[in-house]
PDB file of C-alpha atoms and ligand atoms in Angstrom:
ATOM      1  CA  MET A   1      -5.605  22.599  -5.738  1.00  0.00           C
ATOM      2  CA  ALA A   2      -4.853  19.888  -3.236  1.00  0.00           C
ATOM      3  CA  ARG A   3      -2.250  17.269  -4.526  1.00  0.00           C
ATOM      4  CA  VAL A   4      -4.317  13.980  -3.993  1.00  0.00           C
ATOM      5  CA  GLY A   5      -2.333  10.585  -4.197  1.00  0.00           C
ATOM      6  CA  LEU A   6      -3.487   7.168  -4.128  1.00  0.00           C
ATOM      7  CA  TYR A   7      -1.433   4.284  -2.802  1.00  0.00           C
ATOM      8  CA  PRO A   8      -3.123   0.836  -3.828  1.00  0.00           C
ATOM      9  CA  GLY A   9      -2.138  -2.652  -2.611  1.00  0.00           C
ATOM     10  CA  SER A  10      -3.375  -5.705  -0.774  1.00  0.00           C
ATOM     11  CA  PHE A  11      -1.865  -4.803   2.439  1.00  0.00           C
ATOM     12  CA  ASP A  12      -2.087  -8.380   4.057  1.00  0.00           C
ATOM     13  CA  PRO A  13      -0.927  -7.231   6.245  1.00  0.00           C
ATOM     14  CA  ILE A  14       0.650  -3.749   6.173  1.00  0.00           C
ATOM     15  CA  THR A  15       4.423  -3.951   6.696  1.00  0.00           C
ATOM     16  CA  VAL A  16       7.167  -1.830   7.541  1.00  0.00           C
ATOM     17  CA  GLY A  17       7.899  -1.782   3.826  1.00  0.00           C
ATOM     18  CA  HIS A  18       4.438  -0.129   3.073  1.00  0.00           C
ATOM     19  CA  ILE A  19       4.796   2.184   5.977  1.00  0.00           C
ATOM     20  CA  ASP A  20       8.150   3.465   4.758  1.00  0.00           C
ATOM     21  CA  ILE A  21       6.574   4.317   1.500  1.00  0.00           C
ATOM     22  CA  ILE A  22       3.679   5.849   3.058  1.00  0.00           C
ATOM     23  CA  GLN A  23       5.796   8.089   5.343  1.00  0.00           C
ATOM     24  CA  ARG A  24       7.518   9.212   2.193  1.00  0.00           C
ATOM     25  CA  ALA A  25       4.241   9.652   0.038  1.00  0.00           C
ATOM     26  CA  LEU A  26       3.110  11.965   3.224  1.00  0.00           C
ATOM     27  CA  THR A  27       5.911  14.565   2.286  1.00  0.00           C
ATOM     28  CA  ILE A  28       4.820  14.639  -1.331  1.00  0.00           C
ATOM     29  CA  VAL A  29       0.902  14.828  -1.101  1.00  0.00           C
ATOM     30  CA  ASP A  30      -1.630  17.042   0.641  1.00  0.00           C
ATOM     31  CA  HIS A  31      -4.174  14.067   0.673  1.00  0.00           C
ATOM     32  CA  LEU A  32      -3.472  10.280   0.659  1.00  0.00           C
ATOM     33  CA  VAL A  33      -5.879   7.634  -0.282  1.00  0.00           C
ATOM     34  CA  VAL A  34      -4.438   4.125   0.874  1.00  0.00           C
ATOM     35  CA  ALA A  35      -6.836   1.635  -1.202  1.00  0.00           C
ATOM     36  CA  ILE A  36      -6.829  -1.838  -0.733  1.00  0.00           C
ATOM     37  CA  GLY A  37      -7.660  -3.666  -3.920  1.00  0.00           C
ATOM     38  CA  LYS A  38     -10.487  -6.135  -3.455  1.00  0.00           C
ATOM     39  CA  SER A  39     -10.052  -8.096  -6.529  1.00  0.00           C
ATOM     40  CA  ALA A  40      -6.668 -10.109  -5.220  1.00  0.00           C
ATOM     41  CA  THR A  41      -7.358 -13.725  -5.654  1.00  0.00           C
ATOM     42  CA  LYS A  42      -5.216 -14.785  -2.814  1.00  0.00           C
ATOM     43  CA  SER A  43      -7.237 -16.161   0.229  1.00  0.00           C
ATOM     44  CA  PRO A  44      -6.366 -13.277   2.642  1.00  0.00           C
ATOM     45  CA  LEU A  45      -4.661 -13.755   6.231  1.00  0.00           C
ATOM     46  CA  PHE A  46      -6.861 -10.854   7.624  1.00  0.00           C
ATOM     47  CA  LYS A  47     -10.597  -9.636   6.309  1.00  0.00           C
ATOM     48  CA  LEU A  48     -10.712  -6.437   4.472  1.00  0.00           C
ATOM     49  CA  GLU A  49     -12.254  -4.653   7.498  1.00  0.00           C
ATOM     50  CA  GLU A  50      -9.285  -5.675   9.759  1.00  0.00           C
ATOM     51  CA  ARG A  51      -6.799  -4.668   7.053  1.00  0.00           C
ATOM     52  CA  LEU A  52      -8.612  -1.156   6.824  1.00  0.00           C
ATOM     53  CA  ALA A  53      -8.504  -0.854  10.705  1.00  0.00           C
ATOM     54  CA  MET A  54      -4.734  -1.628  10.936  1.00  0.00           C
ATOM     55  CA  ILE A  55      -3.758   0.637   8.300  1.00  0.00           C
ATOM     56  CA  GLU A  56      -5.862   3.534   9.848  1.00  0.00           C
ATOM     57  CA  GLU A  57      -4.409   2.757  13.507  1.00  0.00           C
ATOM     58  CA  GLU A  58      -0.860   2.949  12.051  1.00  0.00           C
ATOM     59  CA  ILE A  59      -0.916   5.784   9.338  1.00  0.00           C
ATOM     60  CA  GLY A  60      -3.659   7.995  11.001  1.00  0.00           C
ATOM     61  CA  PRO A  61      -1.295   9.713  13.666  1.00  0.00           C
ATOM     62  CA  MET A  62       1.517   9.969  10.940  1.00  0.00           C
ATOM     63  CA  ALA A  63      -0.591  11.702   8.532  1.00  0.00           C
ATOM     64  CA  ALA A  64      -2.147  13.878  11.340  1.00  0.00           C
ATOM     65  CA  ALA A  65       1.530  14.725  12.427  1.00  0.00           C
ATOM     66  CA  ARG A  66       2.076  16.038   8.648  1.00  0.00           C
ATOM     67  CA  SER A  67      -1.232  17.612   8.618  1.00  0.00           C
ATOM     68  CA  VAL A  68      -2.035  15.499   5.451  1.00  0.00           C
ATOM     69  CA  ARG A  69      -5.725  14.207   5.023  1.00  0.00           C
ATOM     70  CA  LEU A  70      -5.903  10.576   5.130  1.00  0.00           C
ATOM     71  CA  ASP A  71      -8.540   8.096   3.569  1.00  0.00           C
ATOM     72  CA  VAL A  72      -8.206   4.401   4.070  1.00  0.00           C
ATOM     73  CA  THR A  73     -10.684   2.603   1.590  1.00  0.00           C
ATOM     74  CA  SER A  74     -11.046  -0.102  -0.702  1.00  0.00           C
ATOM     75  CA  PHE A  75     -11.848  -0.586  -4.481  1.00  0.00           C
ATOM     76  CA  ASP A  76     -12.846  -3.289  -6.609  1.00  0.00           C
ATOM     77  CA  SER A  77     -12.712  -1.492 -10.057  1.00  0.00           C
ATOM     78  CA  LEU A  78      -9.933  -0.682 -12.316  1.00  0.00           C
ATOM     79  CA  LEU A  79      -7.124   1.298 -10.542  1.00  0.00           C
ATOM     80  CA  VAL A  80      -7.357   4.232 -12.613  1.00  0.00           C
ATOM     81  CA  ASP A  81     -11.184   4.529 -11.774  1.00  0.00           C
ATOM     82  CA  ALA A  82     -10.445   4.179  -8.286  1.00  0.00           C
ATOM     83  CA  ALA A  83      -7.961   7.189  -8.579  1.00  0.00           C
ATOM     84  CA  ARG A  84     -10.517   9.430 -10.488  1.00  0.00           C
ATOM     85  CA  GLN A  85     -13.348   8.574  -7.855  1.00  0.00           C
ATOM     86  CA  HIS A  86     -10.838  10.108  -5.302  1.00  0.00           C
ATOM     87  CA  ASP A  87      -9.742  13.027  -7.708  1.00  0.00           C
ATOM     88  CA  ALA A  88      -6.300  11.557  -7.454  1.00  0.00           C
ATOM     89  CA  ARG A  89      -3.897  12.748  -9.971  1.00  0.00           C
ATOM     90  CA  ILE A  90      -1.007  10.527  -8.692  1.00  0.00           C
ATOM     91  CA  ILE A  91      -0.984   6.974  -8.105  1.00  0.00           C
ATOM     92  CA  ILE A  92       2.062   5.843  -5.719  1.00  0.00           C
ATOM     93  CA  ARG A  93       3.788   2.452  -5.998  1.00  0.00           C
ATOM     94  CA  GLY A  94       6.929   1.229  -4.321  1.00  0.00           C
ATOM     95  CA  LEU A  95       9.819  -0.427  -6.115  1.00  0.00           C
ATOM     96  CA  ARG A  96      11.693  -3.264  -4.566  1.00  0.00           C
ATOM     97  CA  THR A  97      13.111  -5.399  -7.281  1.00  0.00           C
ATOM     98  CA  ALA A  98      13.567  -5.414 -11.100  1.00  0.00           C
ATOM     99  CA  ALA A  99      10.712  -7.713 -11.108  1.00  0.00           C
ATOM    100  CA  ASP A 100       8.683  -5.352  -9.484  1.00  0.00           C
ATOM    101  CA  PHE A 101       9.746  -2.664 -11.910  1.00  0.00           C
ATOM    102  CA  GLU A 102       9.008  -5.133 -15.040  1.00  0.00           C
ATOM    103  CA  TYR A 103       5.503  -5.644 -13.959  1.00  0.00           C
ATOM    104  CA  GLU A 104       4.887  -2.094 -12.632  1.00  0.00           C
ATOM    105  CA  ALA A 105       6.236  -0.286 -15.900  1.00  0.00           C
ATOM    106  CA  GLN A 106       3.750  -2.309 -17.892  1.00  0.00           C
ATOM    107  CA  MET A 107       0.860  -1.707 -15.657  1.00  0.00           C
ATOM    108  CA  THR A 108       1.832   2.109 -15.702  1.00  0.00           C
ATOM    109  CA  ALA A 109       1.727   2.307 -19.411  1.00  0.00           C
ATOM    110  CA  MET A 110      -1.518   0.795 -19.614  1.00  0.00           C
ATOM    111  CA  ASN A 111      -2.908   2.995 -16.945  1.00  0.00           C
ATOM    112  CA  ARG A 112      -1.469   6.053 -18.403  1.00  0.00           C
ATOM    113  CA  THR A 113      -3.103   5.001 -21.991  1.00  0.00           C
ATOM    114  CA  MET A 114      -6.466   4.670 -20.105  1.00  0.00           C
ATOM    115  CA  ALA A 115      -6.215   7.800 -17.982  1.00  0.00           C
ATOM    116  CA  PRO A 116      -3.363  10.323 -19.374  1.00  0.00           C
ATOM    117  CA  GLU A 117      -4.272  12.974 -16.655  1.00  0.00           C
ATOM    118  CA  ILE A 118      -3.049  10.471 -13.860  1.00  0.00           C
ATOM    119  CA  GLU A 119       0.561  10.043 -13.093  1.00  0.00           C
ATOM    120  CA  THR A 120       2.218   6.939 -11.354  1.00  0.00           C
ATOM    121  CA  VAL A 121       5.186   8.059  -8.900  1.00  0.00           C
ATOM    122  CA  PHE A 122       7.466   5.272  -8.061  1.00  0.00           C
ATOM    123  CA  LEU A 123       9.409   5.352  -4.718  1.00  0.00           C
ATOM    124  CA  PRO A 124      12.418   3.276  -4.529  1.00  0.00           C
ATOM    125  CA  ALA A 125      12.107   0.887  -1.328  1.00  0.00           C
ATOM    126  CA  SER A 126      14.577   1.709   1.457  1.00  0.00           C
ATOM    127  CA  PRO A 127      17.351  -0.691   1.726  1.00  0.00           C
ATOM    128  CA  GLU A 128      16.504  -1.811   5.260  1.00  0.00           C
ATOM    129  CA  VAL A 129      13.121  -2.677   4.493  1.00  0.00           C
ATOM    130  CA  GLY A 130      13.123  -3.230   0.667  1.00  0.00           C
ATOM    131  CA  PHE A 131      13.110  -7.070   1.006  1.00  0.00           C
ATOM    132  CA  VAL A 132       9.853  -7.036   3.150  1.00  0.00           C
ATOM    133  CA  SER A 133       6.749  -8.600   1.525  1.00  0.00           C
ATOM    134  CA  SER A 134       3.186  -9.359   2.821  1.00  0.00           C
ATOM    135  CA  THR A 135       3.356 -12.482   0.999  1.00  0.00           C
ATOM    136  CA  LEU A 136       6.496 -13.592   2.910  1.00  0.00           C
ATOM    137  CA  VAL A 137       5.060 -12.266   5.930  1.00  0.00           C
ATOM    138  CA  ARG A 138       2.308 -14.754   5.901  1.00  0.00           C
ATOM    139  CA  GLN A 139       4.208 -17.601   4.738  1.00  0.00           C
ATOM    140  CA  ILE A 140       6.533 -17.157   7.789  1.00  0.00           C
ATOM    141  CA  ALA A 141       3.825 -16.672  10.227  1.00  0.00           C
ATOM    142  CA  GLY A 142       1.991 -19.527   8.999  1.00  0.00           C
ATOM    143  CA  MET A 143       4.886 -21.812   9.550  1.00  0.00           C
ATOM    144  CA  GLY A 144       5.149 -20.130  13.156  1.00  0.00           C
ATOM    145  CA  GLY A 145       8.083 -18.008  12.551  1.00  0.00           C
ATOM    146  CA  SER A 146       8.672 -14.412  14.190  1.00  0.00           C
ATOM    147  CA  VAL A 147       7.602 -11.535  11.930  1.00  0.00           C
ATOM    148  CA  GLU A 148       8.193  -8.789  14.385  1.00  0.00           C
ATOM    149  CA  LYS A 149      11.007  -7.144  12.322  1.00  0.00           C
ATOM    150  CA  PHE A 150       8.606  -6.978   9.171  1.00  0.00           C
ATOM    151  CA  VAL A 151       5.315  -5.469  10.701  1.00  0.00           C
ATOM    152  CA  PRO A 152       4.446  -2.770  13.401  1.00  0.00           C
ATOM    153  CA  THR A 153       3.667  -3.908  16.783  1.00  0.00           C
ATOM    154  CA  SER A 154      -0.114  -3.740  16.619  1.00  0.00           C
ATOM    155  CA  VAL A 155       0.003  -5.918  13.543  1.00  0.00           C
ATOM    156  CA  LEU A 156       2.268  -8.415  15.192  1.00  0.00           C
ATOM    157  CA  ASN A 157      -0.020  -8.690  18.170  1.00  0.00           C
ATOM    158  CA  LYS A 158      -2.990  -9.391  15.759  1.00  0.00           C
ATOM    159  CA  ILE A 159      -0.983 -12.105  14.056  1.00  0.00           C
ATOM    160  CA  ILE A 160      -0.134 -13.558  17.393  1.00  0.00           C
ATOM    161  CA  ALA A 161      -3.844 -13.425  18.303  1.00  0.00           C
ATOM    162  CA  LEU A 162      -4.781 -15.485  15.096  1.00  0.00           C
ATOM    163  CA  LYS A 163      -2.901 -18.634  16.553  1.00  0.00           C
TER     164      LYS A 163
HETATM  165  P1  ADP B   1       3.168  -7.205  -1.406  1.00  0.00           P
HETATM  166  O1  ADP B   1       3.699  -7.069  -2.776  1.00  0.00           O
HETATM  167  O2  ADP B   1       4.028  -7.087  -0.298  1.00  0.00           O
HETATM  168  O3  ADP B   1       2.029  -8.245  -1.166  1.00  0.00           O
HETATM  169  P2  ADP B   1       1.208  -5.091  -1.868  1.00  0.00           P
HETATM  170  O4  ADP B   1       0.346  -5.787  -3.048  1.00  0.00           O
HETATM  171  O5  ADP B   1       0.216  -4.634  -0.992  1.00  0.00           O
HETATM  172  O6  ADP B   1       2.177  -5.664  -0.934  1.00  0.00           O
HETATM  173  O7  ADP B   1       1.833  -3.821  -2.285  1.00  0.00           O
HETATM  174  C1  ADP B   1       1.711  -2.584  -2.444  1.00  0.00           C
HETATM  175  C2  ADP B   1       2.544  -1.742  -3.038  1.00  0.00           C
HETATM  176  O8  ADP B   1       3.654  -1.385  -2.007  1.00  0.00           O
HETATM  177  C3  ADP B   1       3.318  -2.031  -4.240  1.00  0.00           C
HETATM  178  O9  ADP B   1       3.707  -0.669  -5.091  1.00  0.00           O
HETATM  179  C4  ADP B   1       4.637  -2.875  -3.634  1.00  0.00           C
HETATM  180  O10 ADP B   1       5.541  -2.670  -4.635  1.00  0.00           O
HETATM  181  C5  ADP B   1       4.867  -1.882  -2.545  1.00  0.00           C
HETATM  182  N1  ADP B   1       5.680  -2.438  -1.429  1.00  0.00           N
HETATM  183  C6  ADP B   1       5.275  -3.669  -0.587  1.00  0.00           C
HETATM  184  N2  ADP B   1       6.437  -4.000   0.211  1.00  0.00           N
HETATM  185  C7  ADP B   1       7.387  -2.967  -0.044  1.00  0.00           C
HETATM  186  C8  ADP B   1       8.599  -2.692   0.472  1.00  0.00           C
HETATM  187  N3  ADP B   1       9.018  -3.479   1.368  1.00  0.00           N
HETATM  188  N4  ADP B   1       9.417  -1.684   0.038  1.00  0.00           N
HETATM  189  C9  ADP B   1       8.794  -0.890  -0.815  1.00  0.00           C
HETATM  190  N5  ADP B   1       7.640  -0.834  -1.516  1.00  0.00           N
HETATM  191  C10 ADP B   1       7.024  -1.982  -0.891  1.00  0.00           C
END
């Protein structure tokens, strides 16, 4: 049976930190679903369709190179319902800080209670990119700073084009 993993997030925008997690997730699943949660309240820098396209552009070739099936999609349901909808038995999350862990541990326990058949797998952030967050990228870009070290070139060009 194919091992299906779902990696949820807001990806506004996708960063080198997300890409690091995805590259490693591609080594443990046969089919990866990258799913943008629509319910995030923060006003986004990029529209949902733009974020989907940016993920597809960056991750498509990486998944193909590893012969992993890739779906880039969105959801506005409970995370466990989105995972079930895609037949994913694995939810992938990246862990950067102790604060991430506190939040994730609680969320994972509640998800596990609702959907015991789904396992959450935490991948520790790589030290080189573990400090990168989409929120800070948006703030830095909003104040005219350079985010070239934090996002892939295709995303950087779209951020520059926003100005
Ligand atoms: P952010 O928290 O940067 O706004 P998301 O909500 O899109 O990003 O995060 C989706 C998932 O990716 C979460 O599990 C988050 O912990 C993880 N993640 C985000 N940035 C990094 C990073 N730099 N290194 C490792 N994991 C990360």
